[in-house]
PDB file of C-alpha atoms (C1' of nucleotides) in Angstrom:
ATOM      1  CA  UNK A  22       0.000   0.000   0.000  1.00 68.00           C
ATOM      2  CA  UNK A  23       1.235   3.535   0.768  1.00 64.00           C
ATOM      3  CA  UNK A  24      -0.702   5.445  -1.798  1.00 68.00           C
ATOM      4  CA  UNK A  25       1.367   6.882  -4.574  1.00 67.00           C
ATOM      5  CA  UNK A  26      -0.147  10.162  -5.610  1.00 68.00           C
ATOM      6  CA  UNK A  27      -0.625   9.075  -9.166  1.00 74.00           C
ATOM      7  CA  UNK A  28      -1.938   5.584  -8.912  1.00 87.00           C
ATOM      8  CA  UNK A  29      -4.818   4.029 -10.752  1.00 93.00           C
ATOM      9  CA  UNK A  30      -6.874   4.140  -7.572  1.00 95.00           C
ATOM     10  CA  UNK A  31      -6.307   7.828  -7.174  1.00 96.00           C
ATOM     11  CA  UNK A  32      -7.252   8.417 -10.741  1.00 96.00           C
ATOM     12  CA  UNK A  33     -10.591   6.770 -10.099  1.00 97.00           C
ATOM     13  CA  UNK A  34     -11.051   8.625  -6.852  1.00 97.00           C
ATOM     14  CA  UNK A  35     -10.309  11.982  -8.412  1.00 97.00           C
ATOM     15  CA  UNK A  36     -12.556  11.372 -11.346  1.00 97.00           C
ATOM     16  CA  UNK A  37     -15.412  10.623  -8.983  1.00 98.00           C
ATOM     17  CA  UNK A  38     -14.747  13.785  -7.021  1.00 98.00           C
ATOM     18  CA  UNK A  39     -14.687  15.953 -10.103  1.00 98.00           C
ATOM     19  CA  UNK A  40     -17.871  14.362 -11.321  1.00 97.00           C
ATOM     20  CA  UNK A  41     -19.523  15.007  -7.966  1.00 98.00           C
ATOM     21  CA  UNK A  42     -18.553  18.665  -7.984  1.00 98.00           C
ATOM     22  CA  UNK A  43     -19.963  19.130 -11.429  1.00 97.00           C
ATOM     23  CA  UNK A  44     -23.130  17.321 -10.498  1.00 97.00           C
ATOM     24  CA  UNK A  45     -23.426  19.747  -7.620  1.00 97.00           C
ATOM     25  CA  UNK A  46     -23.050  22.549 -10.164  1.00 97.00           C
ATOM     26  CA  UNK A  47     -20.163  24.144  -8.372  1.00 98.00           C
ATOM     27  CA  UNK A  48     -16.975  25.637  -9.747  1.00 98.00           C
ATOM     28  CA  UNK A  49     -13.686  25.135  -7.939  1.00 98.00           C
ATOM     29  CA  UNK A  50     -13.946  28.697  -6.723  1.00 98.00           C
ATOM     30  CA  UNK A  51     -17.400  28.187  -5.295  1.00 98.00           C
ATOM     31  CA  UNK A  52     -16.476  24.958  -3.600  1.00 98.00           C
ATOM     32  CA  UNK A  53     -13.322  26.553  -2.267  1.00 97.00           C
ATOM     33  CA  UNK A  54     -15.349  29.360  -0.760  1.00 96.00           C
ATOM     34  CA  UNK A  55     -17.636  26.950   1.017  1.00 96.00           C
ATOM     35  CA  UNK A  56     -14.644  25.134   2.390  1.00 96.00           C
ATOM     36  CA  UNK A  57     -12.710  28.277   3.200  1.00 95.00           C
ATOM     37  CA  UNK A  58      -9.690  27.203   1.264  1.00 96.00           C
ATOM     38  CA  UNK A  59      -7.970  28.599  -1.836  1.00 97.00           C
ATOM     39  CA  UNK A  60      -9.105  27.496  -5.273  1.00 97.00           C
ATOM     40  CA  UNK A  61      -5.664  26.090  -5.879  1.00 98.00           C
ATOM     41  CA  UNK A  62      -6.339  23.588  -3.153  1.00 98.00           C
ATOM     42  CA  UNK A  63      -9.335  22.195  -4.993  1.00 98.00           C
ATOM     43  CA  UNK A  64      -7.403  22.189  -8.223  1.00 98.00           C
ATOM     44  CA  UNK A  65      -4.597  20.326  -6.546  1.00 98.00           C
ATOM     45  CA  UNK A  66      -6.558  17.482  -5.145  1.00 98.00           C
ATOM     46  CA  UNK A  67      -8.608  17.118  -8.288  1.00 98.00           C
ATOM     47  CA  UNK A  68      -5.431  16.776 -10.307  1.00 97.00           C
ATOM     48  CA  UNK A  69      -3.756  14.521  -7.793  1.00 96.00           C
ATOM     49  CA  UNK A  70      -1.117  16.968  -6.695  1.00 96.00           C
ATOM     50  CA  UNK A  71      -2.343  16.749  -3.143  1.00 96.00           C
ATOM     51  CA  UNK A  72      -4.057  13.926  -1.338  1.00 96.00           C
ATOM     52  CA  UNK A  73      -7.228  14.121   0.676  1.00 97.00           C
ATOM     53  CA  UNK A  74      -7.320  12.350   3.945  1.00 96.00           C
ATOM     54  CA  UNK A  75     -10.416  10.687   5.297  1.00 97.00           C
ATOM     55  CA  UNK A  76     -11.737  13.618   7.316  1.00 96.00           C
ATOM     56  CA  UNK A  77     -11.253  16.027   4.438  1.00 97.00           C
ATOM     57  CA  UNK A  78     -13.032  13.705   2.079  1.00 98.00           C
ATOM     58  CA  UNK A  79     -16.042  13.460   4.368  1.00 97.00           C
ATOM     59  CA  UNK A  80     -16.198  17.219   4.708  1.00 96.00           C
ATOM     60  CA  UNK A  81     -16.076  17.749   0.985  1.00 97.00           C
ATOM     61  CA  UNK A  82     -18.499  14.936   0.321  1.00 97.00           C
ATOM     62  CA  UNK A  83     -21.002  16.569   2.627  1.00 96.00           C
ATOM     63  CA  UNK A  84     -20.723  19.889   0.862  1.00 96.00           C
ATOM     64  CA  UNK A  85     -21.128  18.244  -2.501  1.00 97.00           C
ATOM     65  CA  UNK A  86     -24.105  16.241  -1.360  1.00 97.00           C
ATOM     66  CA  UNK A  87     -22.286  13.026  -2.052  1.00 97.00           C
ATOM     67  CA  UNK A  88     -23.836   9.818  -0.826  1.00 98.00           C
ATOM     68  CA  UNK A  89     -20.668   8.297   0.582  1.00 97.00           C
ATOM     69  CA  UNK A  90     -22.000   4.761   0.550  1.00 97.00           C
ATOM     70  CA  UNK A  91     -22.779   5.016  -3.106  1.00 98.00           C
ATOM     71  CA  UNK A  92     -19.553   6.835  -3.779  1.00 98.00           C
ATOM     72  CA  UNK A  93     -17.494   4.111  -2.167  1.00 98.00           C
ATOM     73  CA  UNK A  94     -19.466   1.395  -3.903  1.00 97.00           C
ATOM     74  CA  UNK A  95     -18.754   3.048  -7.229  1.00 97.00           C
ATOM     75  CA  UNK A  96     -15.129   3.508  -6.331  1.00 97.00           C
ATOM     76  CA  UNK A  97     -14.752  -0.163  -5.509  1.00 97.00           C
ATOM     77  CA  UNK A  98     -16.484  -1.287  -8.623  1.00 96.00           C
ATOM     78  CA  UNK A  99     -14.227   0.841 -10.767  1.00 95.00           C
ATOM     79  CA  UNK A 100     -11.166  -0.304  -8.901  1.00 93.00           C
ATOM     80  CA  UNK A 101     -11.818  -3.989  -8.962  1.00 89.00           C
ATOM     81  CA  UNK A 102     -14.227  -4.450 -11.765  1.00 75.00           C
ATOM     82  CA  UNK A 103     -16.835  -5.704  -9.380  1.00 61.00           C
ATOM     83  CA  UNK A 104     -18.341  -4.834  -6.029  1.00 53.00           C
ATOM     84  CA  UNK A 105     -16.276  -6.042  -3.086  1.00 55.00           C
ATOM     85  CA  UNK A 106     -18.471  -8.233  -0.861  1.00 45.00           C
ATOM     86  CA  UNK A 107     -18.972  -7.098   2.684  1.00 41.00           C
ATOM     87  CA  UNK A 108     -18.043  -3.417   2.807  1.00 35.00           C
TER      88      UNK A 108
ATOM     89  CA  UNK B   7     -10.808  22.785   6.545  1.00 66.00           C
ATOM     90  CA  UNK B   8      -7.265  21.543   5.846  1.00 62.00           C
ATOM     91  CA  UNK B   9      -7.043  18.751   8.363  1.00 68.00           C
ATOM     92  CA  UNK B  10      -4.601  19.402  11.150  1.00 65.00           C
ATOM     93  CA  UNK B  11      -3.099  16.111  12.168  1.00 66.00           C
ATOM     94  CA  UNK B  12      -4.357  16.381  15.705  1.00 73.00           C
ATOM     95  CA  UNK B  13      -7.882  17.593  15.373  1.00 86.00           C
ATOM     96  CA  UNK B  14     -10.944  16.366  17.140  1.00 92.00           C
ATOM     97  CA  UNK B  15     -12.117  14.739  13.937  1.00 95.00           C
ATOM     98  CA  UNK B  16      -8.910  12.819  13.574  1.00 95.00           C
ATOM     99  CA  UNK B  17      -9.143  11.678  17.145  1.00 95.00           C
ATOM    100  CA  UNK B  18     -12.537  10.172  16.406  1.00 96.00           C
ATOM    101  CA  UNK B  19     -11.331   8.655  13.172  1.00 97.00           C
ATOM    102  CA  UNK B  20      -8.300   7.073  14.785  1.00 97.00           C
ATOM    103  CA  UNK B  21     -10.286   5.702  17.672  1.00 97.00           C
ATOM    104  CA  UNK B  22     -12.627   3.997  15.231  1.00 98.00           C
ATOM    105  CA  UNK B  23      -9.716   2.506  13.317  1.00 98.00           C
ATOM    106  CA  UNK B  24      -8.093   1.151  16.432  1.00 98.00           C
ATOM    107  CA  UNK B  25     -11.386  -0.289  17.551  1.00 98.00           C
ATOM    108  CA  UNK B  26     -11.859  -1.952  14.180  1.00 98.00           C
ATOM    109  CA  UNK B  27      -8.421  -3.532  14.258  1.00 98.00           C
ATOM    110  CA  UNK B  28      -9.042  -4.954  17.671  1.00 97.00           C
ATOM    111  CA  UNK B  29     -12.446  -6.219  16.646  1.00 97.00           C
ATOM    112  CA  UNK B  30     -10.690  -7.975  13.791  1.00 97.00           C
ATOM    113  CA  UNK B  31      -8.350  -9.511  16.374  1.00 97.00           C
ATOM    114  CA  UNK B  32      -5.251  -8.278  14.672  1.00 98.00           C
ATOM    115  CA  UNK B  33      -2.091  -6.800  16.137  1.00 98.00           C
ATOM    116  CA  UNK B  34      -0.348  -3.919  14.410  1.00 98.00           C
ATOM    117  CA  UNK B  35       2.267  -6.364  13.221  1.00 98.00           C
ATOM    118  CA  UNK B  36      -0.288  -8.701  11.709  1.00 98.00           C
ATOM    119  CA  UNK B  37      -2.144  -5.893   9.998  1.00 98.00           C
ATOM    120  CA  UNK B  38       1.124  -4.467   8.757  1.00 97.00           C
ATOM    121  CA  UNK B  39       2.047  -7.806   7.232  1.00 97.00           C
ATOM    122  CA  UNK B  40      -1.232  -8.012   5.392  1.00 96.00           C
ATOM    123  CA  UNK B  41      -0.690  -4.542   4.056  1.00 96.00           C
ATOM    124  CA  UNK B  42       2.990  -5.021   3.327  1.00 95.00           C
ATOM    125  CA  UNK B  43       4.017  -2.030   5.338  1.00 97.00           C
ATOM    126  CA  UNK B  44       6.092  -1.655   8.512  1.00 97.00           C
ATOM    127  CA  UNK B  45       4.444  -1.858  11.905  1.00 98.00           C
ATOM    128  CA  UNK B  46       5.561   1.677  12.574  1.00 98.00           C
ATOM    129  CA  UNK B  47       3.273   2.791   9.790  1.00 98.00           C
ATOM    130  CA  UNK B  48       0.242   1.359  11.524  1.00 98.00           C
ATOM    131  CA  UNK B  49       1.387   2.808  14.801  1.00 98.00           C
ATOM    132  CA  UNK B  50       1.780   6.175  13.167  1.00 98.00           C
ATOM    133  CA  UNK B  51      -1.621   6.483  11.679  1.00 98.00           C
ATOM    134  CA  UNK B  52      -3.283   5.113  14.777  1.00 98.00           C
ATOM    135  CA  UNK B  53      -1.547   7.759  16.854  1.00 97.00           C
ATOM    136  CA  UNK B  54      -2.189  10.512  14.365  1.00 96.00           C
ATOM    137  CA  UNK B  55       1.372  11.013  13.320  1.00 96.00           C
ATOM    138  CA  UNK B  56       0.500  10.185   9.745  1.00 96.00           C
ATOM    139  CA  UNK B  57      -2.727  10.722   7.888  1.00 96.00           C
ATOM    140  CA  UNK B  58      -4.544   8.176   5.789  1.00 97.00           C
ATOM    141  CA  UNK B  59      -5.904   9.272   2.501  1.00 96.00           C
ATOM    142  CA  UNK B  60      -9.109   7.944   1.045  1.00 97.00           C
ATOM    143  CA  UNK B  61      -7.629   5.075  -0.954  1.00 96.00           C
ATOM    144  CA  UNK B  62      -5.532   3.905   1.954  1.00 97.00           C
ATOM    145  CA  UNK B  63      -8.506   3.987   4.247  1.00 98.00           C
ATOM    146  CA  UNK B  64     -10.564   1.832   1.903  1.00 97.00           C
ATOM    147  CA  UNK B  65      -7.750  -0.661   1.599  1.00 97.00           C
ATOM    148  CA  UNK B  66      -7.340  -0.954   5.338  1.00 98.00           C
ATOM    149  CA  UNK B  67     -11.070  -1.031   5.909  1.00 98.00           C
ATOM    150  CA  UNK B  68     -11.361  -3.980   3.567  1.00 96.00           C
ATOM    151  CA  UNK B  69      -8.656  -5.907   5.372  1.00 96.00           C
ATOM    152  CA  UNK B  70     -10.263  -5.199   8.703  1.00 97.00           C
ATOM    153  CA  UNK B  71     -13.676  -6.199   7.480  1.00 97.00           C
ATOM    154  CA  UNK B  72     -15.010  -2.746   8.174  1.00 97.00           C
ATOM    155  CA  UNK B  73     -18.444  -1.875   6.868  1.00 98.00           C
ATOM    156  CA  UNK B  74     -17.557   1.533   5.521  1.00 97.00           C
ATOM    157  CA  UNK B  75     -21.124   2.788   5.497  1.00 97.00           C
ATOM    158  CA  UNK B  76     -21.504   1.981   9.144  1.00 98.00           C
ATOM    159  CA  UNK B  77     -18.054   3.301   9.904  1.00 98.00           C
ATOM    160  CA  UNK B  78     -18.805   6.629   8.301  1.00 98.00           C
ATOM    161  CA  UNK B  79     -22.192   6.832   9.959  1.00 97.00           C
ATOM    162  CA  UNK B  80     -20.542   6.293  13.323  1.00 97.00           C
ATOM    163  CA  UNK B  81     -17.858   8.797  12.488  1.00 97.00           C
ATOM    164  CA  UNK B  82     -20.421  11.436  11.646  1.00 96.00           C
ATOM    165  CA  UNK B  83     -22.456  10.778  14.715  1.00 96.00           C
ATOM    166  CA  UNK B  84     -19.431  11.132  16.924  1.00 95.00           C
ATOM    167  CA  UNK B  85     -18.305  14.244  15.117  1.00 93.00           C
ATOM    168  CA  UNK B  86     -21.551  16.113  15.149  1.00 89.00           C
ATOM    169  CA  UNK B  87     -23.483  14.508  17.899  1.00 76.00           C
ATOM    170  CA  UNK B  88     -26.075  13.336  15.445  1.00 60.00           C
ATOM    171  CA  UNK B  89     -26.309  11.678  12.073  1.00 53.00           C
ATOM    172  CA  UNK B  90     -25.838  14.021   9.165  1.00 55.00           C
ATOM    173  CA  UNK B  91     -28.905  13.777   6.883  1.00 45.00           C
ATOM    174  CA  UNK B  92     -28.299  12.700   3.320  1.00 41.00           C
ATOM    175  CA  UNK B  93     -24.892  11.045   3.257  1.00 35.00           C
TER     176      UNK B  93
ATOM    177  C1'  DG C  21      11.050 -11.425  37.320  1.00 71.04           C
ATOM    178  C1'  DA C  22      12.431 -12.924  32.791  1.00 71.04           C
ATOM    179  C1'  DA C  23      10.991 -13.896  28.243  1.00 71.04           C
ATOM    180  C1'  DT C  24       7.894 -12.743  24.729  1.00 71.04           C
ATOM    181  C1'  DG C  25       4.726  -9.914  22.456  1.00 71.04           C
ATOM    182  C1'  DA C  26       2.812  -5.445  21.309  1.00 71.04           C
ATOM    183  C1'  DT C  27       3.202  -0.670  20.544  1.00 71.04           C
ATOM    184  C1'  DA C  28       5.657   3.766  20.671  1.00 71.04           C
ATOM    185  C1'  DA C  29       9.490   6.621  19.693  1.00 71.04           C
ATOM    186  C1'  DC C  30      13.734   7.801  17.253  1.00 71.04           C
ATOM    187  C1'  DC C  31      16.431   9.495  13.328  1.00 71.04           C
ATOM    188  C1'  DT C  32      17.144  11.890   9.177  1.00 71.04           C
ATOM    189  C1'  DG C  33      17.036  12.215   4.269  1.00 71.04           C
ATOM    190  C1'  DT C  34      13.128  12.670   1.210  1.00 71.04           C
ATOM    191  C1'  DT C  35       8.643  14.062  -0.255  1.00 71.04           C
ATOM    192  C1'  DT C  36       4.552  16.698   0.223  1.00 71.04           C
ATOM    193  C1'  DT C  37       1.994  20.878   1.427  1.00 71.04           C
ATOM    194  C1'  DG C  38       0.089  25.730   1.579  1.00 71.04           C
ATOM    195  C1'  DG C  39      -1.629  29.423  -0.661  1.00 71.04           C
ATOM    196  C1'  DG C  40      -1.141  33.855  -2.868  1.00 71.04           C
ATOM    197  C1'  DA C  41       0.081  35.229  -7.326  1.00 71.04           C
ATOM    198  C1'  DT C  42       0.151  34.472 -12.085  1.00 71.04           C
ATOM    199  C1'  DA C  43      -0.553  32.014 -16.329  1.00 71.04           C
ATOM    200  C1'  DT C  44      -3.277  29.250 -19.222  1.00 71.04           C
ATOM    201  C1'  DT C  45      -7.448  27.270 -20.876  1.00 71.04           C
ATOM    202  C1'  DT C  46     -12.343  27.236 -21.555  1.00 71.04           C
ATOM    203  C1'  DT C  47     -16.739  29.326 -22.194  1.00 71.04           C
ATOM    204  C1'  DG C  48     -20.215  32.055 -24.024  1.00 71.04           C
ATOM    205  C1'  DC C  49     -22.047  35.688 -26.331  1.00 71.04           C
ATOM    206  C1'  DA C  50     -22.063  39.980 -29.329  1.00 71.04           C
TER     207       DA C  50
ATOM    208  C1'  DT D  10     -15.133  34.890 -35.304  1.00 71.04           C
ATOM    209  C1'  DG D  11     -13.067  37.569 -31.555  1.00 71.04           C
ATOM    210  C1'  DC D  12     -12.751  38.715 -26.909  1.00 71.04           C
ATOM    211  C1'  DA D  13     -13.779  39.352 -22.244  1.00 71.04           C
ATOM    212  C1'  DA D  14     -14.796  36.856 -18.293  1.00 71.04           C
ATOM    213  C1'  DA D  15     -14.854  32.685 -15.990  1.00 71.04           C
ATOM    214  C1'  DA D  16     -12.647  28.577 -14.747  1.00 71.04           C
ATOM    215  C1'  DT D  17      -8.756  25.951 -13.943  1.00 71.04           C
ATOM    216  C1'  DA D  18      -3.788  25.037 -13.786  1.00 71.04           C
ATOM    217  C1'  DT D  19       0.888  26.258 -12.568  1.00 71.04           C
ATOM    218  C1'  DC D  20       4.661  28.637  -9.826  1.00 71.04           C
ATOM    219  C1'  DC D  21       7.407  29.074  -5.887  1.00 71.04           C
ATOM    220  C1'  DC D  22       9.740  27.439  -1.823  1.00 71.04           C
ATOM    221  C1'  DA D  23       9.791  27.534   3.212  1.00 71.04           C
ATOM    222  C1'  DA D  24       7.631  24.677   6.352  1.00 71.04           C
ATOM    223  C1'  DA D  25       5.550  20.558   7.497  1.00 71.04           C
ATOM    224  C1'  DA D  26       4.771  15.674   6.855  1.00 71.04           C
ATOM    225  C1'  DC D  27       6.483  11.226   5.681  1.00 71.04           C
ATOM    226  C1'  DA D  28       9.330   6.532   5.323  1.00 71.04           C
ATOM    227  C1'  DG D  29      10.874   2.828   7.531  1.00 71.04           C
ATOM    228  C1'  DG D  30      14.514   0.346   9.792  1.00 71.04           C
ATOM    229  C1'  DT D  31      16.012   0.375  14.403  1.00 71.04           C
ATOM    230  C1'  DT D  32      15.572   0.771  19.176  1.00 71.04           C
ATOM    231  C1'  DA D  33      13.082   1.708  23.432  1.00 71.04           C
ATOM    232  C1'  DT D  34       9.114   1.172  26.291  1.00 71.04           C
ATOM    233  C1'  DC D  35       5.135  -0.987  27.954  1.00 71.04           C
ATOM    234  C1'  DA D  36       2.183  -5.158  28.650  1.00 71.04           C
ATOM    235  C1'  DT D  37       1.242  -9.950  29.312  1.00 71.04           C
ATOM    236  C1'  DT D  38       2.112 -14.519  30.715  1.00 71.04           C
ATOM    237  C1'  DC D  39       4.067 -18.178  33.158  1.00 71.04           C
TER     238       DC D  39
END
DNA sequence: GAATGATAACCTGTTTTGGGATATTTTGCA
DNA sequence: TGCAAAATATCCCAAAACAGGTTATCATTC
């Protein structure tokens, strides 16, 4: 493990985040304002220049109206090709 | 936002992770072996010396048999005092 | 109370980050 | 089509976080 910034998994993760922001009809600037962070921060994590830890992800997910269960299910499907059992 | 390593949120997050590892009956060494990382890595993230990004969390959660939906629900409850609507 | 097991702390060179400023790209409309 | 405005990416670099093997400390058991 030890996530390398530019792994396949991160690519999937970032794509899902970008999609979620667009679904929420927010620009990076608008999202940044809601989060009280600079726009470059949003740009960075969307491009994989900076990682998001768990707590940050939850915070952003809430603001974007992301259903985390669904989000994670989609993430796992895209990662593995199928839905991982249990979780 | 911008998660400070030793925030209240991280404290909750780490406590849940430690609890999950113990529920899974694994020592840090055993978990580390499964993840192919040093024990000090596990120790670090459990003590908040190192953050876990989203992809790492999912990987660990899978190994620990964590139900991520439940985990996140618990996290949110402990963070806010109540369950956040939608997500 | 010694051995074993489990976790924390150390050390230090390397990598990541923060965020304001600036550049580049994209969009949309006259 | 041409351009202004909007949106996003890139720069910069000091400061902070990380990696991971090694060692120390704490806990458990007999």
